[in-house]
Coordinates of C-alpha atoms and ligand atoms in Angstrom, one line a residue:
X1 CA -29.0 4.0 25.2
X2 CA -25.6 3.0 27.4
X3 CA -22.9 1.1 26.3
X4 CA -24.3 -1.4 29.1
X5 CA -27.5 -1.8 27.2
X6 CA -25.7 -1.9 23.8
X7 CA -23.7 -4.6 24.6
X8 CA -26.7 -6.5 26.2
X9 CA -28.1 -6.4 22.4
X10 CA -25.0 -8.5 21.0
X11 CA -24.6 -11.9 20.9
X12 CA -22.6 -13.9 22.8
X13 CA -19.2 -14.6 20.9
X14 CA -18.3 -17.7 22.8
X15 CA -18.5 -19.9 19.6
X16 CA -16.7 -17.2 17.6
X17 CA -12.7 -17.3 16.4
X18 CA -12.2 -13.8 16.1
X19 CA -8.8 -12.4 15.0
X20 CA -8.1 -8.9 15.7
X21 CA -5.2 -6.8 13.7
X22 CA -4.4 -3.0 15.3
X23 CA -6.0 -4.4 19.1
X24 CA -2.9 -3.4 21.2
X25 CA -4.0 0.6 21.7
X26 CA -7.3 3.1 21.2
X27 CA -9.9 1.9 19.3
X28 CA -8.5 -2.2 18.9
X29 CA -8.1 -2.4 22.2
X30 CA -11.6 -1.2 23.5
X31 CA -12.8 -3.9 20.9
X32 CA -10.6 -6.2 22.0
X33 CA -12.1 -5.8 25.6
X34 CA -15.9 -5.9 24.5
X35 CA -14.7 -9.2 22.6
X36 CA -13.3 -10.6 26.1
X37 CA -16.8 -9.3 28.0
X38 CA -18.5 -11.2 25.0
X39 CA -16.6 -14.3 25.6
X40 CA -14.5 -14.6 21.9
X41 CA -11.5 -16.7 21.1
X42 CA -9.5 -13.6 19.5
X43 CA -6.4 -14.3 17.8
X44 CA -4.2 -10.9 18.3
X45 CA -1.9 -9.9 15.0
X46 CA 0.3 -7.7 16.5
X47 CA 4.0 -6.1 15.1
X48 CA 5.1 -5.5 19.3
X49 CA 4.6 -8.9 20.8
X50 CA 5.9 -7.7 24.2
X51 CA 3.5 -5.0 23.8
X52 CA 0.4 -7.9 23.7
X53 CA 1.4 -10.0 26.1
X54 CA 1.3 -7.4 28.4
X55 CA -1.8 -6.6 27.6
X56 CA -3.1 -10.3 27.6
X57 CA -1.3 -11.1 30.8
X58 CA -3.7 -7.9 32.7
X59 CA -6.5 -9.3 31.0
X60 CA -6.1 -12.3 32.2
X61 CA -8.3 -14.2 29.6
X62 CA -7.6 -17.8 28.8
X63 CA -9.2 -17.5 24.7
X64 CA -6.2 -15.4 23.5
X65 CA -3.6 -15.9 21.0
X66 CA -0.8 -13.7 19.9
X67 CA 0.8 -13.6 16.5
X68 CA 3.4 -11.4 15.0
X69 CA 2.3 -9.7 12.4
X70 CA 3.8 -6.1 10.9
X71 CA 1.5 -4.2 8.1
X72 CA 4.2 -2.0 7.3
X73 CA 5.7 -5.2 5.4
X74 CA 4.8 -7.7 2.7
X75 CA 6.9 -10.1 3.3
X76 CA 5.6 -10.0 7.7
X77 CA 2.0 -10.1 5.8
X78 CA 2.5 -13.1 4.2
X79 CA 4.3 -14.7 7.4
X80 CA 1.5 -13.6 9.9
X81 CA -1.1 -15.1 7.7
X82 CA 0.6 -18.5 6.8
X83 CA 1.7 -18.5 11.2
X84 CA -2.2 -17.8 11.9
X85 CA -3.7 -20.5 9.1
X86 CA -1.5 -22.8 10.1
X87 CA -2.8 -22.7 13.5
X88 CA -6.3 -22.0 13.1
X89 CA -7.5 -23.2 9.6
X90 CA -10.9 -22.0 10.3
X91 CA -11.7 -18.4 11.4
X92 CA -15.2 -16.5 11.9
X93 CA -13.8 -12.4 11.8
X94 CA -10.7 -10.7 10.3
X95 CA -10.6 -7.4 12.0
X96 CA -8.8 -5.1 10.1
X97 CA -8.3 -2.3 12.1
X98 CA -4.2 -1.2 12.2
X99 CA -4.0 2.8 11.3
X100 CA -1.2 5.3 11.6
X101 CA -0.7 8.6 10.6
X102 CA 2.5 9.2 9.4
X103 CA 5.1 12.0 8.8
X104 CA 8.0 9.4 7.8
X105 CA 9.4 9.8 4.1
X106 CA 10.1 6.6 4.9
X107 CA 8.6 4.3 1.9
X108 CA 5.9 1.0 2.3
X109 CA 6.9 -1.2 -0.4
X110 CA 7.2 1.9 -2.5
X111 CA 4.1 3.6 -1.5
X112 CA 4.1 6.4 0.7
X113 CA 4.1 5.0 4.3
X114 CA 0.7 6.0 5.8
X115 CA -1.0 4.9 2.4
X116 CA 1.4 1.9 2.2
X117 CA 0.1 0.7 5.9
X118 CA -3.2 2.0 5.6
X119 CA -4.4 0.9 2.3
X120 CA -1.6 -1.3 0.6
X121 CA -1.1 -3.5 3.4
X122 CA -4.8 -4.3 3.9
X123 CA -5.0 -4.8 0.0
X124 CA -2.1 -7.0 0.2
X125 CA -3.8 -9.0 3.8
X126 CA -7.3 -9.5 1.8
X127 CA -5.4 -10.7 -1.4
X128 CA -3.1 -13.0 0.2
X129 CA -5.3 -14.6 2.5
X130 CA -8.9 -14.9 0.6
X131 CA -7.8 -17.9 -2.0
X132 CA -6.6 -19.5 1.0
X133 CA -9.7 -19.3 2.5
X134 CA -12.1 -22.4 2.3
X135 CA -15.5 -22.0 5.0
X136 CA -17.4 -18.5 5.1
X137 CA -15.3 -15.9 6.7
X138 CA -16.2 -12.2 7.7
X139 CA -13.5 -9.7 7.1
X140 CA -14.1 -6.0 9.1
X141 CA -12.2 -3.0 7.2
X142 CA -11.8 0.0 9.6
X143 CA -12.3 3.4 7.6
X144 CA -12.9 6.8 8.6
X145 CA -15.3 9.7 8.2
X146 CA -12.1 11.6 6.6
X147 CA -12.7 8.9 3.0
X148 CA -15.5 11.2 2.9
X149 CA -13.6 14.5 2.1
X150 CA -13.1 16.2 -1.6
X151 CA -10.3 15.1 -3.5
X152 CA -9.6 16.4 -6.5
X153 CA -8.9 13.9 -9.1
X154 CA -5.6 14.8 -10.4
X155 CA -3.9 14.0 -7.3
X156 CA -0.6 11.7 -7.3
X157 CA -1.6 9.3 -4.8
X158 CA 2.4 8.3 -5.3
X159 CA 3.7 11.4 -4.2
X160 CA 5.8 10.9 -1.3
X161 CA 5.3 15.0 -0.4
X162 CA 1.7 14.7 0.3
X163 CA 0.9 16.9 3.5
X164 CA 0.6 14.1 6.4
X165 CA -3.1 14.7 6.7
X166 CA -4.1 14.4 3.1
X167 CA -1.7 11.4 2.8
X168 CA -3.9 9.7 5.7
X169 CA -6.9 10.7 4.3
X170 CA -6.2 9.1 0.9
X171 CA -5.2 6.3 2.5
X172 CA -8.9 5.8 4.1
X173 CA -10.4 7.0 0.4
X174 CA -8.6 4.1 -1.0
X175 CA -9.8 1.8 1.6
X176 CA -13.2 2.4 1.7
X177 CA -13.2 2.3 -2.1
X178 CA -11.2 -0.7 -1.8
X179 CA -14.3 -1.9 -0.2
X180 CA -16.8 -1.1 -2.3
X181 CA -15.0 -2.9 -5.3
X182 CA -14.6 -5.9 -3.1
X183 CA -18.5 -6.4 -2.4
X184 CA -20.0 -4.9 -5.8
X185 CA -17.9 -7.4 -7.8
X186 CA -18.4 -10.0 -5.1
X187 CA -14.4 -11.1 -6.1
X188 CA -14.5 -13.7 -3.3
X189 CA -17.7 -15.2 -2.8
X190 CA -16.8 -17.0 0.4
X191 CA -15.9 -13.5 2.2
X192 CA -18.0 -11.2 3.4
X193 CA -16.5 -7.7 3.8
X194 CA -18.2 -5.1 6.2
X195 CA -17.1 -1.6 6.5
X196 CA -17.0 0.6 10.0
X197 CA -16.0 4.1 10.8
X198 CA -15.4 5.0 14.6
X199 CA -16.3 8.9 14.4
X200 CA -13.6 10.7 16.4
X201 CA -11.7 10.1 19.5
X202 CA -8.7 10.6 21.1
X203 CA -6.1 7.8 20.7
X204 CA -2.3 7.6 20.3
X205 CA -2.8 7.8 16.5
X206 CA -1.9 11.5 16.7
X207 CA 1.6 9.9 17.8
X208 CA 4.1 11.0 15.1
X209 CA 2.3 14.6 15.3
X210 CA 4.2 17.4 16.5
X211 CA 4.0 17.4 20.3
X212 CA 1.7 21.1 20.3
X213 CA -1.0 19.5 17.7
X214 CA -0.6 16.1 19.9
X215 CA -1.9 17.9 22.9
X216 CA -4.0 20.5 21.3
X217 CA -5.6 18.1 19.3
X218 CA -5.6 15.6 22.3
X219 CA -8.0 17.9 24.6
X220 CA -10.1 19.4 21.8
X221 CA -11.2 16.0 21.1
X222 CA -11.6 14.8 24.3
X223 CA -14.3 17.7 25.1
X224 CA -16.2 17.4 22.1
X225 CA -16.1 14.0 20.7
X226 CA -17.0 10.4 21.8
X227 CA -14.9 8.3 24.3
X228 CA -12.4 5.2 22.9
X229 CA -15.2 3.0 24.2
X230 CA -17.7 4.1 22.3
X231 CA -16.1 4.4 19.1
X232 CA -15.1 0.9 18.8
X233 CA -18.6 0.2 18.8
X234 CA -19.3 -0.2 15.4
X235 CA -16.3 -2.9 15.1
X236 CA -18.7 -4.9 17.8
X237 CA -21.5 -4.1 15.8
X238 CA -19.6 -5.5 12.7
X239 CA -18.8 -9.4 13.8
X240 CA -22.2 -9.5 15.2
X241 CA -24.5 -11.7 13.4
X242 CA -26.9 -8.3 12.6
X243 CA -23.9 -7.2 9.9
X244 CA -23.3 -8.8 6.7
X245 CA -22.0 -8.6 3.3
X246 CA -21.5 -4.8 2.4
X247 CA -22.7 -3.3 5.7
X248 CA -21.5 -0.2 6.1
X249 CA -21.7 1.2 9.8
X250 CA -20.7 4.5 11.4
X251 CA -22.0 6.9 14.2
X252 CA -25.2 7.9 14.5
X253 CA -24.5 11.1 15.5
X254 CA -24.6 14.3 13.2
X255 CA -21.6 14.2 10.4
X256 CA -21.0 10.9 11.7
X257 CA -18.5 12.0 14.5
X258 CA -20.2 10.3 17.1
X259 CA -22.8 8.1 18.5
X260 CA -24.1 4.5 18.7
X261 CA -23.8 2.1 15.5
X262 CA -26.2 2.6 12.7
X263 CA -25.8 0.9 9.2
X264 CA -25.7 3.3 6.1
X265 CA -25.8 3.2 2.7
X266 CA -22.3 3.6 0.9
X267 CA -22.0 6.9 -0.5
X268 CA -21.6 7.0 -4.5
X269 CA -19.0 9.7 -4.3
X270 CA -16.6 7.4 -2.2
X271 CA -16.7 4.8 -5.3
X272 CA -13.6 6.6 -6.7
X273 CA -12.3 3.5 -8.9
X274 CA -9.7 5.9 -10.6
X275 CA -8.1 5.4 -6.8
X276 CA -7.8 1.7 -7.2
X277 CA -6.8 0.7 -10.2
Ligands
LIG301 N1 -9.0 7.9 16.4 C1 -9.9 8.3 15.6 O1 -10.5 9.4 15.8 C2 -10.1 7.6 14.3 C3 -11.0 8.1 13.3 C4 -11.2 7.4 12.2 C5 -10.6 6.3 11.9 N2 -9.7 5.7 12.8 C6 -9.0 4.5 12.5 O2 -9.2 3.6 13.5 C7 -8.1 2.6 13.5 C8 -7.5 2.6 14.9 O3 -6.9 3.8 15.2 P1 -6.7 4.4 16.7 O4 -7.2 5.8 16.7 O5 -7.2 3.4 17.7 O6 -5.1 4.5 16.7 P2 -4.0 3.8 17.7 O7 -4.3 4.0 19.1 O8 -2.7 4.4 17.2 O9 -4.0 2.3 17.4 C9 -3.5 1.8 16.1 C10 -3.3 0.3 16.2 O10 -2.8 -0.1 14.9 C11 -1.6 -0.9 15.2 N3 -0.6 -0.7 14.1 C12 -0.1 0.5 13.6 N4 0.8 0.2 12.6 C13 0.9 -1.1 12.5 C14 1.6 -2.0 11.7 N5 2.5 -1.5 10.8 N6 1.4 -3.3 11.8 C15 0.6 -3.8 12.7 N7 -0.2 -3.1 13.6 C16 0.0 -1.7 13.4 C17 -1.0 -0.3 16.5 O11 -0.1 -1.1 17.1 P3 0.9 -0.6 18.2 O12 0.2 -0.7 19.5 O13 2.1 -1.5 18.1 O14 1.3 0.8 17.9 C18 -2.3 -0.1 17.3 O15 -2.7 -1.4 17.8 C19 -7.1 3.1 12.5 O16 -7.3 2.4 11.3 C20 -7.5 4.6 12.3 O17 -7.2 5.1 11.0 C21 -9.4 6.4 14.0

């Protein structure tokens, strides 16, 4: 397999109004490119406009749309959703794939900022927008291999001194839970919701890190992990017409880490209800 060959074994996307949410850096914007390659209207929802339009002036595509749109903030929610309905009444694919890790004390609507971005403002996108929804849409919800770790059930996913990793990794828990609520209880019959992890590669998530475990963590990736390219395969995989309601699709490779798209059934530990209330 090549990502040449890969991409020969998608469908065109020319018919396809796909709009993209975390496409302006790493993972989004590989994806974003393989959308472009595949010929997709993608409607951007970005919180740095000047940010996009430089990136959609070099890619000098025609099919592209920007709207401002900042996860960190209900109210910014609410307004990039009603700004992008209002335009385009009708979408194929939601990609929900904005992620930071976070060292800020800094409060999300009262939740800890990376679980605030991370979970509670994808919580707050999928509740806001699917009543307003009327024709079948496909949402995408970006995880990550880390929902997978032990967590022991007493933790106070409120607690604003959560170490920055385990704060990110609850985050993903909750989401991928999130998920699996969404699909088993089928809460919005006219969405679809598929789930993808991208293994592990070096992007500027590690950008609030501390500069040593930015590099260190930058070049130890880099050798032994998969390239940005590759990882955002399984978000192509995801608005392809081979992925449907509840697919769940990660790496092929061992633990996950790497590797081409494969679909995968949800694991039972990652249910954690008590996470969701
Ligand atoms: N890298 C990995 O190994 C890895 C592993 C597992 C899961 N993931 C997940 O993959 C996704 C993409 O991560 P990445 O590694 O590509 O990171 P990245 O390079 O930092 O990209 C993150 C994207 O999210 C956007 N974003 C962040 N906060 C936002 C907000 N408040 N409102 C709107 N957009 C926001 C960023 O916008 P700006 O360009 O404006 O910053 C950027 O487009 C994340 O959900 C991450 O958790 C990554």
């Amino acid at each position: 397999m090549s990502i040449k060959k890969y991409l020969a074994s998608i469908e065109d996307l020319s018919n396809q109004k796909i709009v993209l949410v975390g496409g302006t850096s790493g993972i989004g914007l590989s994806f974003l490119k393989f959308l472009v390659k595949k010929n997709a209207y993608v409607i951007l929802l970005a919180r740095n406009i000047k940010k996009a339009e430089a990136i959609v002036d070099e890619l000098d595509y025609r099919n592209i749309d920007i709207i401002e749109y900042d996860q960190s903030s209900y109210s910014s929610i609410q307004k990039g959703i009603d700004d992008l309905l209002n335009k385009y009444p009708k979408v194929d694919s939601i990609v929900l794939n904005a992620g930071v890790i976070s060292k800020t004390k800094e409060l999300m609507e009262g939740h800890p900022y990376s679980i605030g971005v991370n979970y509670y403002g994808i919580r707050y996108f999928v509740e806001y927008i699917c009543p307003k929804l009327d024709s079948k849409t496909k949402i995408v919800i970006q995880g990550s291999l880390v929902a997978g770790f032990h967590l022991n059930k007493k933790t106070n996913i409120e607690d604003n001194n959560l170490k920055t990793f385990k704060e990110y990794n609850i985050s993903k828990m909750c989401v991928e839970a999130y998920f699996y609520k969404l699909v088993s209880k089928r809460i919005y019959p006219n969405v679809d919701f598929v789930l993808t992890e991208p293994g592990i590669t070096s992007t500027n998530i590690t950008r609030n890190l501390d500069s040593f475990l930015k590099h260190a963590g930058k070049v130890f990736i880099s050798t032994f992990f998969h390239n940005v390219d590759k990882a955002s395969l399984t978000l192509l995989e995801a608005v392809s017409s081979r992925a449907s309601n509840g697919s769940y699709i990660v790496p092929r490779g061992p633990f996950t880490v790497s590797g081409y798209p494969k679909y995968k059934k949800f694991p039972k530990k990652r249910i954690r209800e008590y996470l969701i209330k």
